[in-house]
Short mmCIF file of N, CA, C and O in Angstrom, two decimals:
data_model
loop_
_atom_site.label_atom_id
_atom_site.label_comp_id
_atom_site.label_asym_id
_atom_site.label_seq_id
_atom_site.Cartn_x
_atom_site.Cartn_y
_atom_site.Cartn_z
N UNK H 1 99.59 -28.84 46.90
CA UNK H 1 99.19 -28.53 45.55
C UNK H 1 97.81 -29.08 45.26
O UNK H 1 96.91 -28.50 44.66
N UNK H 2 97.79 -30.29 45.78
CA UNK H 2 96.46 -30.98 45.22
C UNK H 2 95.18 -30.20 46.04
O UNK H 2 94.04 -30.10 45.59
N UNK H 3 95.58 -29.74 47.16
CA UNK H 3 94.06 -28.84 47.80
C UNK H 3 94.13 -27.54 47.71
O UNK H 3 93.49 -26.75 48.41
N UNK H 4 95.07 -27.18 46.63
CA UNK H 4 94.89 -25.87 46.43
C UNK H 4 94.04 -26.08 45.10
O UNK H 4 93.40 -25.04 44.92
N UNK H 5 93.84 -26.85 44.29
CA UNK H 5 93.46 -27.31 43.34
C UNK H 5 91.97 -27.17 43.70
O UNK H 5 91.13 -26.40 43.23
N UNK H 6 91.86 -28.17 44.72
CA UNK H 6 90.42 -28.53 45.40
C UNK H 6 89.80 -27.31 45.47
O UNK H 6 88.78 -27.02 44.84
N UNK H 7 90.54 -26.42 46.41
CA UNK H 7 90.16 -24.75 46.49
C UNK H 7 88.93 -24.46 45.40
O UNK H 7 87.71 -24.46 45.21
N UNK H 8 90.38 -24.21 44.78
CA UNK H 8 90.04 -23.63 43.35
C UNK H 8 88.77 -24.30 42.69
O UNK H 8 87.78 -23.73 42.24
N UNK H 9 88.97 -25.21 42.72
CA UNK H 9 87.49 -25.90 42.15
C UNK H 9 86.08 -25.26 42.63
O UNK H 9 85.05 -24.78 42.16
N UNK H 10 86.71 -25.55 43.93
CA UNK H 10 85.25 -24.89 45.01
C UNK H 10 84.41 -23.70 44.52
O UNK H 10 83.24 -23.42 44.25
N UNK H 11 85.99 -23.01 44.56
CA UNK H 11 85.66 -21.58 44.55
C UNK H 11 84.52 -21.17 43.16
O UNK H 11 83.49 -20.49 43.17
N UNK H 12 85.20 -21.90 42.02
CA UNK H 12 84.33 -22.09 40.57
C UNK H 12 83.23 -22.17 40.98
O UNK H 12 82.39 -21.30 40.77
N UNK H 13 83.05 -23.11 41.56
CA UNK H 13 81.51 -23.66 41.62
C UNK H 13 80.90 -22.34 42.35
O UNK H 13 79.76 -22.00 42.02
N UNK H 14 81.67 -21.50 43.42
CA UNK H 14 81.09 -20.71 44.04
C UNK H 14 80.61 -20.64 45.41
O UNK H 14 79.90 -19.75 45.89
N UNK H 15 81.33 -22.26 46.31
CA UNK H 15 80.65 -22.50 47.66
C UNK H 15 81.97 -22.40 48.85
O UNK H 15 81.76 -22.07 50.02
N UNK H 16 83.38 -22.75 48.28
CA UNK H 16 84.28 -22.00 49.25
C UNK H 16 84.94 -21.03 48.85
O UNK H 16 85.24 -21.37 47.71
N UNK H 17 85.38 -20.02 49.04
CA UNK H 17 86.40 -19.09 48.97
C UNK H 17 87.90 -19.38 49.43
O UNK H 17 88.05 -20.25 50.28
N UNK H 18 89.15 -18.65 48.90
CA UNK H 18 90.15 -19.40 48.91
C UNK H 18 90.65 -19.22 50.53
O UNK H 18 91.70 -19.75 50.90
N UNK H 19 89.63 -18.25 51.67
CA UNK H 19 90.11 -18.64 52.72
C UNK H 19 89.29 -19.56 53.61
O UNK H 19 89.26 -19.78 54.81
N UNK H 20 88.67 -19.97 52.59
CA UNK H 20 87.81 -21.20 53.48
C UNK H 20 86.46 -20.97 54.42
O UNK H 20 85.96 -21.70 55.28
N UNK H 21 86.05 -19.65 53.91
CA UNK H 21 84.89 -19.21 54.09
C UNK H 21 83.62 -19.03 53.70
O UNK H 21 83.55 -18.12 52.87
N UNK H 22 82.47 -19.57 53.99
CA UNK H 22 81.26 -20.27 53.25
C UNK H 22 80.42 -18.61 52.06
O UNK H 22 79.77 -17.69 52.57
N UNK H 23 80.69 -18.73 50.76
CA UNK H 23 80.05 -18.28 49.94
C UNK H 23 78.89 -19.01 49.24
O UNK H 23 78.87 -20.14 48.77
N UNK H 24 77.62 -17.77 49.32
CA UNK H 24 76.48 -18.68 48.78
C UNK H 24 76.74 -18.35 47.22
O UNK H 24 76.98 -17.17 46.99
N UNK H 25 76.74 -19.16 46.21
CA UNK H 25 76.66 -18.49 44.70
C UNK H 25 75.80 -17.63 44.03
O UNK H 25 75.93 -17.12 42.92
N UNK H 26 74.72 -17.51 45.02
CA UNK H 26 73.67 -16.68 44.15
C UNK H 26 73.81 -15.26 45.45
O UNK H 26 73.09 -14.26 45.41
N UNK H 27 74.62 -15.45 46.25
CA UNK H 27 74.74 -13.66 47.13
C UNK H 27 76.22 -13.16 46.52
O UNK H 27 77.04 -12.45 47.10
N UNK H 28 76.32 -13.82 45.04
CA UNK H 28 77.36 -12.98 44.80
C UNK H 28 77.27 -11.71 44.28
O UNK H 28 77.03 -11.74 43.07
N UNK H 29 77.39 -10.43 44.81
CA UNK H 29 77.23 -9.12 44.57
C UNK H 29 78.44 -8.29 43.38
O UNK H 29 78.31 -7.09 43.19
N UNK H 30 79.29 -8.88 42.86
CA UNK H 30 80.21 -8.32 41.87
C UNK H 30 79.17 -8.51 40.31
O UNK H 30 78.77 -9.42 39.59
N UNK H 31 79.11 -7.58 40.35
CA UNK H 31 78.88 -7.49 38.26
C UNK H 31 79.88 -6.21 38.06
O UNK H 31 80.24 -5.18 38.64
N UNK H 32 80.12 -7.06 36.72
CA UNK H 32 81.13 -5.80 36.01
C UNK H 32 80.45 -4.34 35.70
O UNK H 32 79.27 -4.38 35.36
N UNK H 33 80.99 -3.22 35.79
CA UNK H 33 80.25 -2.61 35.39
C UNK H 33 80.22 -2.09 33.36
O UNK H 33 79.44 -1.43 32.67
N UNK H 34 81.32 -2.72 33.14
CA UNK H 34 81.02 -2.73 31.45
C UNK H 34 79.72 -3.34 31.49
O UNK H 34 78.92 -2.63 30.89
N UNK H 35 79.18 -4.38 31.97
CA UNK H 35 78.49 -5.31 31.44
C UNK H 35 76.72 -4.21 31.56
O UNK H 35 75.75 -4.08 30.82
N UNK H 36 77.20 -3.54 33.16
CA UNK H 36 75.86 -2.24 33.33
C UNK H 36 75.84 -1.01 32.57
O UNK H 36 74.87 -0.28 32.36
N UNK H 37 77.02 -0.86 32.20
CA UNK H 37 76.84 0.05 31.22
C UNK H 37 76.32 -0.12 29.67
O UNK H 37 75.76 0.65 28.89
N UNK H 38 76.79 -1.49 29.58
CA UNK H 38 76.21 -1.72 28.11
C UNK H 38 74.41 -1.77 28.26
O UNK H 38 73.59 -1.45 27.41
N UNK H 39 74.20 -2.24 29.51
CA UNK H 39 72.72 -2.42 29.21
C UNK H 39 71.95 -0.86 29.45
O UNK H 39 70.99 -0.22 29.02
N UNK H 40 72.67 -0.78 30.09
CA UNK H 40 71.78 1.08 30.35
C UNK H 40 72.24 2.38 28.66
O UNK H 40 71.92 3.49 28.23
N UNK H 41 72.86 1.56 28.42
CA UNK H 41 73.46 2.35 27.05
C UNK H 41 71.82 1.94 26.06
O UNK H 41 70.94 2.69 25.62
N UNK H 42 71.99 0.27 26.01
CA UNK H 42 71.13 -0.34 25.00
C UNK H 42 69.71 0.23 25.69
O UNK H 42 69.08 0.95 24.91
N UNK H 43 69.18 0.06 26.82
CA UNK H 43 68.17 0.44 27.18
C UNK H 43 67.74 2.15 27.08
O UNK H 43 66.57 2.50 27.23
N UNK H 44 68.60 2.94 26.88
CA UNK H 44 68.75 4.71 26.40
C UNK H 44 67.96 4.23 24.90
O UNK H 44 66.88 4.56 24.42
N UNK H 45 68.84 3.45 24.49
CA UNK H 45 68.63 3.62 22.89
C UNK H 45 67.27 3.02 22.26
O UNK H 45 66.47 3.45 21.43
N UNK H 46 67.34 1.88 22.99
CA UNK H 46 66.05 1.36 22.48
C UNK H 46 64.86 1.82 23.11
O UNK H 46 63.69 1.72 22.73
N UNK H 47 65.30 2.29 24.06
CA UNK H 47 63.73 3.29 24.76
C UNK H 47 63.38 4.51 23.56
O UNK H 47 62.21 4.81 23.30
N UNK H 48 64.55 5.16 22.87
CA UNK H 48 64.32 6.43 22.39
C UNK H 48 64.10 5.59 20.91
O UNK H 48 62.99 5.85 20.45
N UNK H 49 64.63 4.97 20.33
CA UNK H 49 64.23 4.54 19.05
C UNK H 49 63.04 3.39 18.90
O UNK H 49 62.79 3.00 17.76
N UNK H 50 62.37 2.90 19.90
CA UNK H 50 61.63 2.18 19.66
C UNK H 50 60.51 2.08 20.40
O UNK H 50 59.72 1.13 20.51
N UNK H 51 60.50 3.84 21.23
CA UNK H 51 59.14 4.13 22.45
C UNK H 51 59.05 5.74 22.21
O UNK H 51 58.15 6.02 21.41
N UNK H 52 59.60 6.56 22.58
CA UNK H 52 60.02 7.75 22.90
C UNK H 52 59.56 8.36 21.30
O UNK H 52 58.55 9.04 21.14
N UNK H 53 60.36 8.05 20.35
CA UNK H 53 60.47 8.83 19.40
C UNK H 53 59.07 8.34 18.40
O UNK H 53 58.37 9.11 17.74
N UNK H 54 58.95 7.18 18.49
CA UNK H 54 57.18 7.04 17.85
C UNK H 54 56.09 7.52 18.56
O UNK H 54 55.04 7.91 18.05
N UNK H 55 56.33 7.49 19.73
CA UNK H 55 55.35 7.89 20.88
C UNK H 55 55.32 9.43 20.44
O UNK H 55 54.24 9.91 20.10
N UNK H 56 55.75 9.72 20.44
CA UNK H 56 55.94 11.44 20.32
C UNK H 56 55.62 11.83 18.59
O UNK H 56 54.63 12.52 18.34
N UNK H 57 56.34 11.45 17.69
CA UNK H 57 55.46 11.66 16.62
C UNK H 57 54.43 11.82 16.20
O UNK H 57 53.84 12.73 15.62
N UNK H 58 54.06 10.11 16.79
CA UNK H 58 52.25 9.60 16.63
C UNK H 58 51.50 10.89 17.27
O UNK H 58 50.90 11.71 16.58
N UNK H 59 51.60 10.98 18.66
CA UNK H 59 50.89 12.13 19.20
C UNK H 59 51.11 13.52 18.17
O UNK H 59 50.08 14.02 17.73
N UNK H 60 51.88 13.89 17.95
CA UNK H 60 52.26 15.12 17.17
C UNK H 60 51.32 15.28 15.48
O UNK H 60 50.87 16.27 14.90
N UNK H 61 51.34 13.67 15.08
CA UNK H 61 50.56 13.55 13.93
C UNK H 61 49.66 14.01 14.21
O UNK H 61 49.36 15.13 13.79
N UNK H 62 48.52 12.97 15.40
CA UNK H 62 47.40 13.85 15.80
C UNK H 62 47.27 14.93 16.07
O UNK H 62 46.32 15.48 15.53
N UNK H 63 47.72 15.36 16.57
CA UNK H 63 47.98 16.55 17.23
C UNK H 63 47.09 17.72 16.01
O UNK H 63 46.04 18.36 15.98
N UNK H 64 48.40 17.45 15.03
CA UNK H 64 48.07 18.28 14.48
C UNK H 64 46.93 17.79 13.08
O UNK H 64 46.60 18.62 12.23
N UNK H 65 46.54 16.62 13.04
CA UNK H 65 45.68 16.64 12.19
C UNK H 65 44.01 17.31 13.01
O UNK H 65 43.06 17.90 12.50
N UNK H 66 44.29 16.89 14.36
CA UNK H 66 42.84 17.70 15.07
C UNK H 66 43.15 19.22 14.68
O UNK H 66 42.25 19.90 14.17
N UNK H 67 44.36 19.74 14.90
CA UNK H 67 44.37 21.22 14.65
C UNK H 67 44.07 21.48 13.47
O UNK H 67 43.56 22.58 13.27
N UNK H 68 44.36 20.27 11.93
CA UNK H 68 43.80 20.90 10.96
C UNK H 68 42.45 20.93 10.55
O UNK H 68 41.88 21.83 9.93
N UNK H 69 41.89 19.58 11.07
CA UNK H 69 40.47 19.05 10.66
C UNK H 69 39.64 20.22 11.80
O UNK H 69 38.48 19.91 12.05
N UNK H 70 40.15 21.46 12.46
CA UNK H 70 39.56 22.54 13.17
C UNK H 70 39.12 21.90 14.59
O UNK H 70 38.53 22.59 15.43
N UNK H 71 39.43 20.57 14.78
CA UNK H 71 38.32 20.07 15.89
C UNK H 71 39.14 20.67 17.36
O UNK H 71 38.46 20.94 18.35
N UNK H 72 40.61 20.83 17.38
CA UNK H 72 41.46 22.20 18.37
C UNK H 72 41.71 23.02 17.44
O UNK H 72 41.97 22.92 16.25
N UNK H 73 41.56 24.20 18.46
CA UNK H 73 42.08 25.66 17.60
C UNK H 73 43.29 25.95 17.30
O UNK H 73 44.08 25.00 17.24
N UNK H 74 43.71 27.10 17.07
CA UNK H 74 45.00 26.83 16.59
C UNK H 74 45.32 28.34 17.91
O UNK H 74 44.24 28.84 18.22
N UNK H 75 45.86 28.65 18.24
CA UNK H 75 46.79 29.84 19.38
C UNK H 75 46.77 30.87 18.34
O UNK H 75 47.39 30.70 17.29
N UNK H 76 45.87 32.29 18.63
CA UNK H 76 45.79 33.18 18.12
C UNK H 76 47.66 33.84 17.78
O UNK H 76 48.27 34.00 16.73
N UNK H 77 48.00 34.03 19.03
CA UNK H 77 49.65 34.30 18.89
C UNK H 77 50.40 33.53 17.96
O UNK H 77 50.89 33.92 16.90
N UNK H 78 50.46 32.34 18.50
CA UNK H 78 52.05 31.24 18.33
C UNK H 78 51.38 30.32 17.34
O UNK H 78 52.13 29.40 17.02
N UNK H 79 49.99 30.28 16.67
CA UNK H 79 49.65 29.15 15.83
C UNK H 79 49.42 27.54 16.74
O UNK H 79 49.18 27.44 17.94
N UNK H 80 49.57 26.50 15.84
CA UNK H 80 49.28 25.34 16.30
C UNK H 80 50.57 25.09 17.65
O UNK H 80 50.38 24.41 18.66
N UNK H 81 51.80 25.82 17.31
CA UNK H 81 52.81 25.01 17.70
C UNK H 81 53.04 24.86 18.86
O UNK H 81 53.75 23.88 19.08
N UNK H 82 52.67 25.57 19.94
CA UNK H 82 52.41 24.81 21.63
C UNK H 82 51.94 23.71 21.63
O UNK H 82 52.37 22.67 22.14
N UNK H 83 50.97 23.93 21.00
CA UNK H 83 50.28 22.61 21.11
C UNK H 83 50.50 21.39 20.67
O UNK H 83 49.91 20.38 21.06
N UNK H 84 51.55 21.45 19.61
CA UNK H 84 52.67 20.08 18.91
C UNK H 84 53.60 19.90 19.83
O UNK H 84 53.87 18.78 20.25
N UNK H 85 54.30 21.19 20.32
CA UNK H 85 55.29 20.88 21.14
C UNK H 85 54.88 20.27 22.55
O UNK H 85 55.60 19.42 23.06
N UNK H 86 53.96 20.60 23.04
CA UNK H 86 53.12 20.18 24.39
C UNK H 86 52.61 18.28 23.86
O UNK H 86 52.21 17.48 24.71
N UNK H 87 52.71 18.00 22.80
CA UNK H 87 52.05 16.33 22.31
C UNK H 87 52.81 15.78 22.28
O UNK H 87 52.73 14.58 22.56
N UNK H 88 54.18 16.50 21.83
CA UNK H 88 55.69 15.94 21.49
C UNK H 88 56.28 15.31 22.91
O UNK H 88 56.58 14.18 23.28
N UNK H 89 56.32 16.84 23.62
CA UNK H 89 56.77 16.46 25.12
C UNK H 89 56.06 15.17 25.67
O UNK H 89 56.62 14.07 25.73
N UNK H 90 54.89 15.39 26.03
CA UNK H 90 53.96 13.83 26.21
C UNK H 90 54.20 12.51 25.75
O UNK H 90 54.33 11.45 26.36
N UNK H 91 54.24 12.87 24.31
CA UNK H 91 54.82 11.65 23.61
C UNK H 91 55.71 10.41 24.35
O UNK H 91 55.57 9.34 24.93
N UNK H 92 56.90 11.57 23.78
CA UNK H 92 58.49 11.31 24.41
C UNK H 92 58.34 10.53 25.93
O UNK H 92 59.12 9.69 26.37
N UNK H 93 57.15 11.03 26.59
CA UNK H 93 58.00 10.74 28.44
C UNK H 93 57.03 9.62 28.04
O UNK H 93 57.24 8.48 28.45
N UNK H 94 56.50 9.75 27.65
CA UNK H 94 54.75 8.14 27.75
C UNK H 94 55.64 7.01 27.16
O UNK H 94 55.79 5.86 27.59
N UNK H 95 56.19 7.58 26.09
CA UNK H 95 57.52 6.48 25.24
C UNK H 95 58.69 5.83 26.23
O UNK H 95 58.98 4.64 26.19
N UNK H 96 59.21 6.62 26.97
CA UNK H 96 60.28 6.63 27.74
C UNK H 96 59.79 5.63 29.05
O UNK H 96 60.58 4.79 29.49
N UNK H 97 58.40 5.79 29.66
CA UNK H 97 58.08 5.14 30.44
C UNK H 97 57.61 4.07 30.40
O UNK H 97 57.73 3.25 31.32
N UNK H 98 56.75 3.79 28.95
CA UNK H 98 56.45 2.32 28.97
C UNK H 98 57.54 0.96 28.26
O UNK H 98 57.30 -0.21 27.95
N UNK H 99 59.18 2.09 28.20
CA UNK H 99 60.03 0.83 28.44
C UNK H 99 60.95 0.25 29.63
O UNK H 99 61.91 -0.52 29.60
N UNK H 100 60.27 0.93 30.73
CA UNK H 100 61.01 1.11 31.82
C UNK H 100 60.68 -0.50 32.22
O UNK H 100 61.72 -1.02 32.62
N UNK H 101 59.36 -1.59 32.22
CA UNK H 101 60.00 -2.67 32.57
C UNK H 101 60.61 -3.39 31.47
O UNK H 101 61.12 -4.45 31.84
N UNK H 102 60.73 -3.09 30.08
CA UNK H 102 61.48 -3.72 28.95
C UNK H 102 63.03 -3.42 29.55
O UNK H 102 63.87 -4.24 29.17
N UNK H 103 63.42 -2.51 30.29
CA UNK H 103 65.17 -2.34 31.16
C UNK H 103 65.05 -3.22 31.96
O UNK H 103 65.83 -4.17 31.87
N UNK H 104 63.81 -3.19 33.29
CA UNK H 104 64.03 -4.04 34.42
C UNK H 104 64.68 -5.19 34.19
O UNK H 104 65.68 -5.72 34.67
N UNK H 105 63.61 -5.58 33.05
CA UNK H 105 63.99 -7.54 32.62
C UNK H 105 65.86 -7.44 32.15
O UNK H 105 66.75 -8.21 32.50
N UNK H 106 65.96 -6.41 31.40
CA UNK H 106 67.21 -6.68 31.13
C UNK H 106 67.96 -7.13 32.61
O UNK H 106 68.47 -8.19 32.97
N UNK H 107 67.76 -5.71 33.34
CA UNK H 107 68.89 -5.56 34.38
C UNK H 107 68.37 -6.75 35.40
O UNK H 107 69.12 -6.89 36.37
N UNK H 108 67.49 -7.44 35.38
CA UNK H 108 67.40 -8.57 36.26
C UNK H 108 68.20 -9.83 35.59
O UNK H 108 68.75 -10.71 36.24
N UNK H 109 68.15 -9.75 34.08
CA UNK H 109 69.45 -10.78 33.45
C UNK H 109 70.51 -10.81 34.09
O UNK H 109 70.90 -11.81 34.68
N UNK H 110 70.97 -9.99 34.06
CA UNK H 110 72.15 -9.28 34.42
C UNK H 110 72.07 -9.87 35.80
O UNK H 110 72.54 -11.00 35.92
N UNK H 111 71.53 -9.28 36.88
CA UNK H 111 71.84 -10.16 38.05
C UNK H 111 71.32 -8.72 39.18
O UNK H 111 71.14 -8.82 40.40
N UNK H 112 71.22 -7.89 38.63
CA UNK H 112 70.65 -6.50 39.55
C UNK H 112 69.04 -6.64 39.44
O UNK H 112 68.28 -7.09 38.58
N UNK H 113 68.87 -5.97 40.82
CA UNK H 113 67.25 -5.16 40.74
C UNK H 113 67.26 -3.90 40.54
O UNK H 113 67.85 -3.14 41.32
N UNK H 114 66.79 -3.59 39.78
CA UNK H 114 66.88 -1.79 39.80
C UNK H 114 66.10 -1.13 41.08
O UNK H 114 65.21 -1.42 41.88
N UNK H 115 67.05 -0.01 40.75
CA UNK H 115 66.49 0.66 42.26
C UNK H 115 65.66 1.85 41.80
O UNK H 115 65.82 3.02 42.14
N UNK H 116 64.66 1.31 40.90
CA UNK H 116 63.66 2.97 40.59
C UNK H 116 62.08 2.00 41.19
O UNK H 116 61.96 0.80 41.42
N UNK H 117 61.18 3.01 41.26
CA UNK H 117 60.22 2.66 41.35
C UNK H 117 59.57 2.22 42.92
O UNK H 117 60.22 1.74 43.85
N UNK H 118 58.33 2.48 42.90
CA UNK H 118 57.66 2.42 44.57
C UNK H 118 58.30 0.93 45.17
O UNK H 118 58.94 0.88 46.22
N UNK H 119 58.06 -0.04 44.46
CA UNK H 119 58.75 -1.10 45.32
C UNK H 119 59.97 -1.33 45.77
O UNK H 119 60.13 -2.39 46.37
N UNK H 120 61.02 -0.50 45.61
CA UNK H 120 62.21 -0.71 45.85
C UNK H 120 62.37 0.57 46.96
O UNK H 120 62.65 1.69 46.51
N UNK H 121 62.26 0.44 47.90
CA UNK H 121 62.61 0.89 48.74
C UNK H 121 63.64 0.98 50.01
O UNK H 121 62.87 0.15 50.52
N UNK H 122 64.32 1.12 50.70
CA UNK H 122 65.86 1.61 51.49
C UNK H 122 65.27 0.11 51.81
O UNK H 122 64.10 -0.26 51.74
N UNK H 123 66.68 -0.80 52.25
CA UNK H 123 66.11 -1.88 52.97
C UNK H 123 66.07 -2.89 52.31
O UNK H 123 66.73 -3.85 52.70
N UNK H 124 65.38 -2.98 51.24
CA UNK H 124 64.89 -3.88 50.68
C UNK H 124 65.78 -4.55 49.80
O UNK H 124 66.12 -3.83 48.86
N UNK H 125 66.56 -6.38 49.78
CA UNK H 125 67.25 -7.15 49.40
C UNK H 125 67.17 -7.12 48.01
O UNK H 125 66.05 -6.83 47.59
N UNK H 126 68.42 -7.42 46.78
CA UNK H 126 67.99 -7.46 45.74
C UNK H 126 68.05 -9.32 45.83
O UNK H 126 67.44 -10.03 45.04
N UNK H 127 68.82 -9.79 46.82
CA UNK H 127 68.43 -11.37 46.11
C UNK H 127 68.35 -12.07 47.89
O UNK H 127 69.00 -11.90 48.93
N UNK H 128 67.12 -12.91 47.45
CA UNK H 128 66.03 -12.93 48.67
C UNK H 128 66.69 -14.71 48.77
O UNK H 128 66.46 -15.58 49.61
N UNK H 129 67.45 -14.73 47.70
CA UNK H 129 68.01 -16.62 48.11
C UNK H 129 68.45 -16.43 49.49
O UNK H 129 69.06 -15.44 49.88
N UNK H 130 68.07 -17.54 50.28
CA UNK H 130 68.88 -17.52 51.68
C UNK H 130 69.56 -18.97 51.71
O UNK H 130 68.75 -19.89 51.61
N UNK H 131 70.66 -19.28 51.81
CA UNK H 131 71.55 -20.26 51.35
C UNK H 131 71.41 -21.48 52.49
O UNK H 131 71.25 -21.11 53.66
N UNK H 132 71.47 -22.90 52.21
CA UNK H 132 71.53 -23.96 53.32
C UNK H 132 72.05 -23.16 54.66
O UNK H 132 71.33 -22.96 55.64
N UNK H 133 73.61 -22.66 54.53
CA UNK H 133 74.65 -22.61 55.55
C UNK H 133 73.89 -21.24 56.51
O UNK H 133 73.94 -21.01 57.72
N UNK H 134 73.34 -20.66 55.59
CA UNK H 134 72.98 -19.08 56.49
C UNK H 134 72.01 -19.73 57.40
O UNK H 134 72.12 -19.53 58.61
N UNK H 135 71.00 -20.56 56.91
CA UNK H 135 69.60 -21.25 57.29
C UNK H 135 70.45 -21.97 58.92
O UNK H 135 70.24 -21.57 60.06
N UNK H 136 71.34 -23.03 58.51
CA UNK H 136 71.68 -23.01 60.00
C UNK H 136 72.27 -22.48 60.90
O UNK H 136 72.33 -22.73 62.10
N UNK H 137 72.91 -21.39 60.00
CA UNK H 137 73.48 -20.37 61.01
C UNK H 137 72.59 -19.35 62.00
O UNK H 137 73.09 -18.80 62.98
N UNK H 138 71.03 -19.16 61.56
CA UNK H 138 70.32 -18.66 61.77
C UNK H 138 69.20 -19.32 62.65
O UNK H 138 68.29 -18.81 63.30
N UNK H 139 69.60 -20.70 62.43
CA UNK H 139 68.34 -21.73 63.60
C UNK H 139 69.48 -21.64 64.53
O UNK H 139 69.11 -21.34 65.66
N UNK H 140 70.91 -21.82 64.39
CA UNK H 140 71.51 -22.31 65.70
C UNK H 140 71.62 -20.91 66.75
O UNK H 140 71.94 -21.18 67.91
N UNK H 141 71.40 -19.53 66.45
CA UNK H 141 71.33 -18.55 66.83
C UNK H 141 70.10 -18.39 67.41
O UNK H 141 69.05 -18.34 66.78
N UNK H 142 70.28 -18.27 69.21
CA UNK H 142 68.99 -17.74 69.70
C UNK H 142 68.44 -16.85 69.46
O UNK H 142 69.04 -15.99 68.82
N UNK H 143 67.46 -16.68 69.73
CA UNK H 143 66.27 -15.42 69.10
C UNK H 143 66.57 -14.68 70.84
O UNK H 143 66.79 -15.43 71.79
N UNK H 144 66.52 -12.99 71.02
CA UNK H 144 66.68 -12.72 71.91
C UNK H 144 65.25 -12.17 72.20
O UNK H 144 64.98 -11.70 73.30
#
């Protein structure tokens, strides 16, 4: 009883497992995924209410105050409105993209690296800790 106890303690802390096998605490790879969904939910929302949807307005304001003050023309056919809708579209993705590292930071809270973007490529570790036990597991291993 009393070293099952001990176990258990270990295990809290995060350095044995209950079969007595060396876990590092920071290569622990479980996150909930409620916990990723809430942030990719919050990060939808606050990208679109607080990037996306001003971003796209603002442009659209201009947009069309150049079309009124004559300094762009207006589309003999269709009037100004390609050209709002074409500022809008812009807007929106320019909005959408400059909160993409306002998510990262989240999802690095969290305990993930996201996998968008040139640096993340096939291969590449999301957590670069290399633990005491691996370190000598890795000197006592010849190099071939």
């Amino acid at each position: 009883m009393n070293s099952e106890a001990s176990v258990r303690k270990e295990n809290a802390v995060g350095s044995v497992s209950e079969n007595r096998e060396w876990r590092c605490p920071f290569g622990d790879g479980h996150i909930h995924r409620e916990d990723v969904r809430k942030v990719w939910k919050e990060c939808q929302e606050q990208s679109f209410w607080y990037r996306a949807l001003p971003f796209s307005l603002g442009s659209m304001a201009i947009t069309g105050a150049l079309i009124y003050n004559d300094v762009w023309k207006k589309s003999k056919r269709f009037g100004p409105f390609p050209k709002l809708a074409v500022a809008g579209i812009l807007g929106y993705a320019m909005g959408k993209a400059s909160y993409v590292s306002t998510c990262r930071r989240k999802f690095q809270e969290l305990g993930i690296e996201p996998m968008f973007g040139p640096w993340s490529g096939p291969g590449q570790r999301s957590c670069h800790h290399v633990c005491e036990e691996c370190k000598k597991k890795t000197e006592a291993t010849p190099a071939h």
